[in-house]
Amino acid sequence: MSSRPSRLTEDEITAGLAGLPGWRREGAVITRTADAADFPAAIRTVVEVAEAAEAMDHHPDIDIRWRTLTFALSTHSEGGLTSLDLQLAARIDELLARHM
């Protein structure tokens, strides 16, 4: 069984977010909002993010408003941000680049 990720330090969070320009920090959460071309494209993106998240066993909060998607990541079991959040954010960015 893999070990649980530990919370990142402030310096690690700052460094990680420097490589994720679409993301911003809101306390113990990082968020990103993106617009898809249309509603079906937004749903396709969410499905792919769900599959990636499931493979990582790390699940984001996702808000869908017509074609606008907002993703919120935090490792609730650790009470803050971990490397899993940064890894999933990078994966979401890859998927958004394909669909947006």
Short mmCIF file of N, CA and C in Angstrom, two decimals:
data_model
loop_
_atom_site.label_atom_id
_atom_site.label_comp_id
_atom_site.label_asym_id
_atom_site.label_seq_id
_atom_site.Cartn_x
_atom_site.Cartn_y
_atom_site.Cartn_z
N MET A 1 0.84 -1.18 0.00
CA MET A 1 0.00 0.00 0.00
C MET A 1 0.89 1.24 0.00
N SER A 2 0.52 2.25 -0.80
CA SER A 2 1.33 3.46 -0.89
C SER A 2 1.12 4.34 0.33
N SER A 3 2.13 5.12 0.63
CA SER A 3 2.02 6.01 1.77
C SER A 3 1.19 7.23 1.41
N ARG A 4 0.59 7.80 2.42
CA ARG A 4 -0.22 9.00 2.21
C ARG A 4 0.69 10.19 1.97
N PRO A 5 0.27 11.10 1.11
CA PRO A 5 1.09 12.29 0.87
C PRO A 5 1.03 13.22 2.08
N SER A 6 2.10 13.93 2.31
CA SER A 6 2.11 14.89 3.42
C SER A 6 1.82 16.28 2.89
N ARG A 7 1.35 17.13 3.79
CA ARG A 7 1.05 18.51 3.40
C ARG A 7 2.30 19.21 2.93
N LEU A 8 2.13 20.06 1.93
CA LEU A 8 3.23 20.83 1.39
C LEU A 8 3.53 22.03 2.28
N THR A 9 4.78 22.46 2.25
CA THR A 9 5.15 23.69 2.95
C THR A 9 4.71 24.89 2.11
N GLU A 10 4.72 26.06 2.69
CA GLU A 10 4.37 27.27 1.94
C GLU A 10 5.29 27.44 0.72
N ASP A 11 6.58 27.20 0.90
CA ASP A 11 7.53 27.32 -0.20
C ASP A 11 7.23 26.31 -1.31
N GLU A 12 6.87 25.10 -0.94
CA GLU A 12 6.54 24.07 -1.93
C GLU A 12 5.26 24.44 -2.70
N ILE A 13 4.29 25.00 -2.01
CA ILE A 13 3.06 25.43 -2.66
C ILE A 13 3.36 26.55 -3.65
N THR A 14 4.12 27.53 -3.21
CA THR A 14 4.48 28.66 -4.08
C THR A 14 5.23 28.17 -5.32
N ALA A 15 6.20 27.28 -5.12
CA ALA A 15 6.96 26.75 -6.25
C ALA A 15 6.07 25.93 -7.18
N GLY A 16 5.20 25.13 -6.63
CA GLY A 16 4.31 24.31 -7.44
C GLY A 16 3.35 25.15 -8.26
N LEU A 17 2.79 26.19 -7.66
CA LEU A 17 1.85 27.05 -8.38
C LEU A 17 2.55 27.88 -9.46
N ALA A 18 3.84 28.13 -9.30
CA ALA A 18 4.58 28.87 -10.33
C ALA A 18 4.56 28.12 -11.65
N GLY A 19 4.48 26.81 -11.61
CA GLY A 19 4.42 26.00 -12.81
C GLY A 19 3.00 25.71 -13.28
N LEU A 20 2.01 26.27 -12.59
CA LEU A 20 0.60 26.06 -12.94
C LEU A 20 -0.09 27.41 -13.04
N PRO A 21 0.20 28.17 -14.11
CA PRO A 21 -0.25 29.56 -14.18
C PRO A 21 -1.75 29.77 -14.17
N GLY A 22 -2.55 28.79 -14.52
CA GLY A 22 -4.00 28.96 -14.51
C GLY A 22 -4.63 28.76 -13.15
N TRP A 23 -3.83 28.34 -12.17
CA TRP A 23 -4.35 27.99 -10.85
C TRP A 23 -4.07 29.10 -9.85
N ARG A 24 -4.98 29.23 -8.88
CA ARG A 24 -4.76 30.19 -7.80
C ARG A 24 -5.11 29.52 -6.47
N ARG A 25 -4.50 30.01 -5.44
CA ARG A 25 -4.71 29.46 -4.11
C ARG A 25 -5.78 30.23 -3.37
N GLU A 26 -6.64 29.48 -2.71
CA GLU A 26 -7.67 30.04 -1.84
C GLU A 26 -7.60 29.26 -0.53
N GLY A 27 -6.70 29.67 0.37
CA GLY A 27 -6.53 28.95 1.63
C GLY A 27 -5.92 27.59 1.39
N ALA A 28 -6.63 26.53 1.78
CA ALA A 28 -6.13 25.17 1.66
C ALA A 28 -6.57 24.50 0.36
N VAL A 29 -6.97 25.32 -0.62
CA VAL A 29 -7.48 24.81 -1.89
C VAL A 29 -6.81 25.55 -3.04
N ILE A 30 -6.57 24.83 -4.15
CA ILE A 30 -6.18 25.52 -5.38
C ILE A 30 -7.34 25.38 -6.37
N THR A 31 -7.58 26.44 -7.14
CA THR A 31 -8.71 26.44 -8.07
C THR A 31 -8.30 26.92 -9.45
N ARG A 32 -9.08 26.49 -10.41
CA ARG A 32 -8.92 26.97 -11.78
C ARG A 32 -10.28 26.97 -12.45
N THR A 33 -10.54 28.01 -13.21
CA THR A 33 -11.77 28.11 -14.00
C THR A 33 -11.38 28.18 -15.47
N ALA A 34 -12.13 27.48 -16.30
CA ALA A 34 -11.87 27.47 -17.74
C ALA A 34 -13.20 27.37 -18.48
N ASP A 35 -13.22 27.93 -19.67
CA ASP A 35 -14.41 27.87 -20.51
C ASP A 35 -14.19 26.91 -21.67
N ALA A 36 -15.13 26.00 -21.84
CA ALA A 36 -15.12 25.08 -22.98
C ALA A 36 -15.82 25.76 -24.15
N ALA A 37 -15.69 25.16 -25.32
CA ALA A 37 -16.32 25.71 -26.52
C ALA A 37 -17.84 25.71 -26.39
N ASP A 38 -18.37 24.66 -25.77
CA ASP A 38 -19.81 24.53 -25.60
C ASP A 38 -20.07 23.53 -24.46
N PHE A 39 -21.34 23.33 -24.14
CA PHE A 39 -21.69 22.45 -23.03
C PHE A 39 -21.22 21.01 -23.24
N PRO A 40 -21.43 20.41 -24.43
CA PRO A 40 -20.94 19.04 -24.62
C PRO A 40 -19.42 18.92 -24.43
N ALA A 41 -18.66 19.91 -24.89
CA ALA A 41 -17.21 19.87 -24.69
C ALA A 41 -16.86 19.97 -23.21
N ALA A 42 -17.61 20.76 -22.46
CA ALA A 42 -17.39 20.86 -21.02
C ALA A 42 -17.62 19.50 -20.36
N ILE A 43 -18.68 18.83 -20.74
CA ILE A 43 -18.98 17.52 -20.14
C ILE A 43 -17.92 16.50 -20.52
N ARG A 44 -17.47 16.51 -21.76
CA ARG A 44 -16.40 15.58 -22.17
C ARG A 44 -15.14 15.82 -21.34
N THR A 45 -14.82 17.07 -21.09
CA THR A 45 -13.65 17.41 -20.28
C THR A 45 -13.82 16.87 -18.87
N VAL A 46 -14.99 17.06 -18.30
CA VAL A 46 -15.24 16.58 -16.94
C VAL A 46 -15.11 15.07 -16.86
N VAL A 47 -15.60 14.37 -17.87
CA VAL A 47 -15.48 12.90 -17.88
C VAL A 47 -14.01 12.50 -17.89
N GLU A 48 -13.20 13.15 -18.71
CA GLU A 48 -11.78 12.80 -18.76
C GLU A 48 -11.07 13.16 -17.45
N VAL A 49 -11.42 14.28 -16.85
CA VAL A 49 -10.84 14.64 -15.55
C VAL A 49 -11.25 13.61 -14.51
N ALA A 50 -12.50 13.17 -14.55
CA ALA A 50 -12.97 12.16 -13.59
C ALA A 50 -12.19 10.86 -13.73
N GLU A 51 -11.92 10.46 -14.96
CA GLU A 51 -11.15 9.23 -15.19
C GLU A 51 -9.72 9.38 -14.67
N ALA A 52 -9.11 10.53 -14.93
CA ALA A 52 -7.74 10.77 -14.45
C ALA A 52 -7.71 10.81 -12.92
N ALA A 53 -8.69 11.47 -12.33
CA ALA A 53 -8.76 11.57 -10.87
C ALA A 53 -8.96 10.20 -10.24
N GLU A 54 -9.82 9.42 -10.83
CA GLU A 54 -10.07 8.07 -10.30
C GLU A 54 -8.80 7.23 -10.35
N ALA A 55 -8.05 7.35 -11.44
CA ALA A 55 -6.80 6.60 -11.56
C ALA A 55 -5.80 7.01 -10.49
N MET A 56 -5.86 8.28 -10.07
CA MET A 56 -4.96 8.77 -9.02
C MET A 56 -5.53 8.57 -7.62
N ASP A 57 -6.79 8.16 -7.54
CA ASP A 57 -7.52 8.06 -6.27
C ASP A 57 -7.48 9.40 -5.53
N HIS A 58 -7.72 10.46 -6.31
CA HIS A 58 -7.71 11.83 -5.77
C HIS A 58 -8.76 12.63 -6.54
N HIS A 59 -9.79 13.05 -5.86
CA HIS A 59 -10.99 13.53 -6.53
C HIS A 59 -11.25 15.02 -6.28
N PRO A 60 -11.32 15.80 -7.36
CA PRO A 60 -11.54 17.24 -7.23
C PRO A 60 -13.02 17.56 -7.04
N ASP A 61 -13.27 18.75 -6.55
CA ASP A 61 -14.61 19.31 -6.60
C ASP A 61 -14.72 19.99 -7.96
N ILE A 62 -15.81 19.75 -8.67
CA ILE A 62 -16.00 20.31 -10.00
C ILE A 62 -17.35 21.00 -10.06
N ASP A 63 -17.34 22.23 -10.51
CA ASP A 63 -18.56 23.00 -10.69
C ASP A 63 -18.74 23.24 -12.19
N ILE A 64 -19.92 22.92 -12.71
CA ILE A 64 -20.22 23.09 -14.13
C ILE A 64 -21.34 24.12 -14.25
N ARG A 65 -21.07 25.19 -14.96
CA ARG A 65 -22.07 26.23 -15.25
C ARG A 65 -22.07 26.44 -16.75
N TRP A 66 -22.98 25.78 -17.44
CA TRP A 66 -23.08 25.77 -18.89
C TRP A 66 -21.75 25.31 -19.47
N ARG A 67 -20.89 26.20 -19.95
CA ARG A 67 -19.61 25.78 -20.53
C ARG A 67 -18.43 26.18 -19.66
N THR A 68 -18.71 26.75 -18.48
CA THR A 68 -17.65 27.17 -17.57
C THR A 68 -17.43 26.10 -16.51
N LEU A 69 -16.19 25.66 -16.40
CA LEU A 69 -15.80 24.63 -15.42
C LEU A 69 -14.90 25.26 -14.36
N THR A 70 -15.17 24.92 -13.12
CA THR A 70 -14.28 25.34 -12.03
C THR A 70 -13.87 24.08 -11.27
N PHE A 71 -12.56 23.93 -11.14
CA PHE A 71 -11.98 22.80 -10.42
C PHE A 71 -11.39 23.30 -9.11
N ALA A 72 -11.61 22.56 -8.03
CA ALA A 72 -11.05 22.90 -6.72
C ALA A 72 -10.37 21.65 -6.17
N LEU A 73 -9.10 21.79 -5.82
CA LEU A 73 -8.30 20.65 -5.34
C LEU A 73 -7.77 20.90 -3.94
N SER A 74 -7.89 19.90 -3.10
CA SER A 74 -7.30 19.89 -1.77
C SER A 74 -7.28 18.44 -1.31
N THR A 75 -6.32 18.10 -0.49
CA THR A 75 -6.27 16.75 0.06
C THR A 75 -6.94 16.79 1.43
N HIS A 76 -8.23 16.51 1.44
CA HIS A 76 -9.03 16.66 2.65
C HIS A 76 -8.50 15.79 3.80
N SER A 77 -8.01 14.60 3.48
CA SER A 77 -7.51 13.71 4.53
C SER A 77 -6.29 14.29 5.23
N GLU A 78 -5.58 15.20 4.56
CA GLU A 78 -4.39 15.83 5.15
C GLU A 78 -4.66 17.26 5.62
N GLY A 79 -5.86 17.74 5.36
CA GLY A 79 -6.22 19.08 5.81
C GLY A 79 -5.51 20.20 5.07
N GLY A 80 -5.14 19.96 3.83
CA GLY A 80 -4.45 20.99 3.06
C GLY A 80 -3.94 20.46 1.74
N LEU A 81 -2.99 21.18 1.19
CA LEU A 81 -2.46 20.85 -0.13
C LEU A 81 -1.30 19.87 -0.04
N THR A 82 -1.31 18.90 -0.95
CA THR A 82 -0.24 17.91 -1.03
C THR A 82 0.23 17.81 -2.49
N SER A 83 1.23 16.99 -2.71
CA SER A 83 1.73 16.79 -4.06
C SER A 83 0.65 16.23 -4.98
N LEU A 84 -0.30 15.49 -4.44
CA LEU A 84 -1.39 14.97 -5.27
C LEU A 84 -2.18 16.10 -5.93
N ASP A 85 -2.38 17.18 -5.20
CA ASP A 85 -3.13 18.31 -5.75
C ASP A 85 -2.39 18.93 -6.93
N LEU A 86 -1.08 19.11 -6.78
CA LEU A 86 -0.29 19.68 -7.86
C LEU A 86 -0.23 18.74 -9.07
N GLN A 87 -0.13 17.45 -8.81
CA GLN A 87 -0.09 16.47 -9.90
C GLN A 87 -1.41 16.44 -10.66
N LEU A 88 -2.53 16.47 -9.92
CA LEU A 88 -3.82 16.45 -10.59
C LEU A 88 -4.07 17.76 -11.31
N ALA A 89 -3.64 18.88 -10.75
CA ALA A 89 -3.78 20.17 -11.44
C ALA A 89 -3.05 20.14 -12.78
N ALA A 90 -1.85 19.60 -12.80
CA ALA A 90 -1.08 19.50 -14.05
C ALA A 90 -1.81 18.61 -15.05
N ARG A 91 -2.38 17.53 -14.59
CA ARG A 91 -3.12 16.62 -15.47
C ARG A 91 -4.37 17.32 -16.02
N ILE A 92 -5.07 18.06 -15.17
CA ILE A 92 -6.24 18.81 -15.61
C ILE A 92 -5.83 19.82 -16.68
N ASP A 93 -4.70 20.48 -16.48
CA ASP A 93 -4.20 21.44 -17.48
C ASP A 93 -3.99 20.75 -18.83
N GLU A 94 -3.42 19.55 -18.83
CA GLU A 94 -3.21 18.80 -20.07
C GLU A 94 -4.54 18.51 -20.76
N LEU A 95 -5.53 18.09 -19.97
CA LEU A 95 -6.83 17.77 -20.55
C LEU A 95 -7.53 19.02 -21.06
N LEU A 96 -7.42 20.12 -20.33
CA LEU A 96 -8.03 21.37 -20.78
C LEU A 96 -7.40 21.83 -22.09
N ALA A 97 -6.09 21.66 -22.22
CA ALA A 97 -5.40 22.08 -23.44
C ALA A 97 -5.93 21.33 -24.66
N ARG A 98 -6.34 20.10 -24.46
CA ARG A 98 -6.89 19.30 -25.56
C ARG A 98 -8.30 19.71 -25.94
N HIS A 99 -9.05 20.23 -24.98
CA HIS A 99 -10.47 20.51 -25.21
C HIS A 99 -10.81 21.98 -25.38
N MET A 100 -9.93 22.87 -24.99
CA MET A 100 -10.30 24.29 -24.97
C MET A 100 -9.80 25.01 -26.20
#
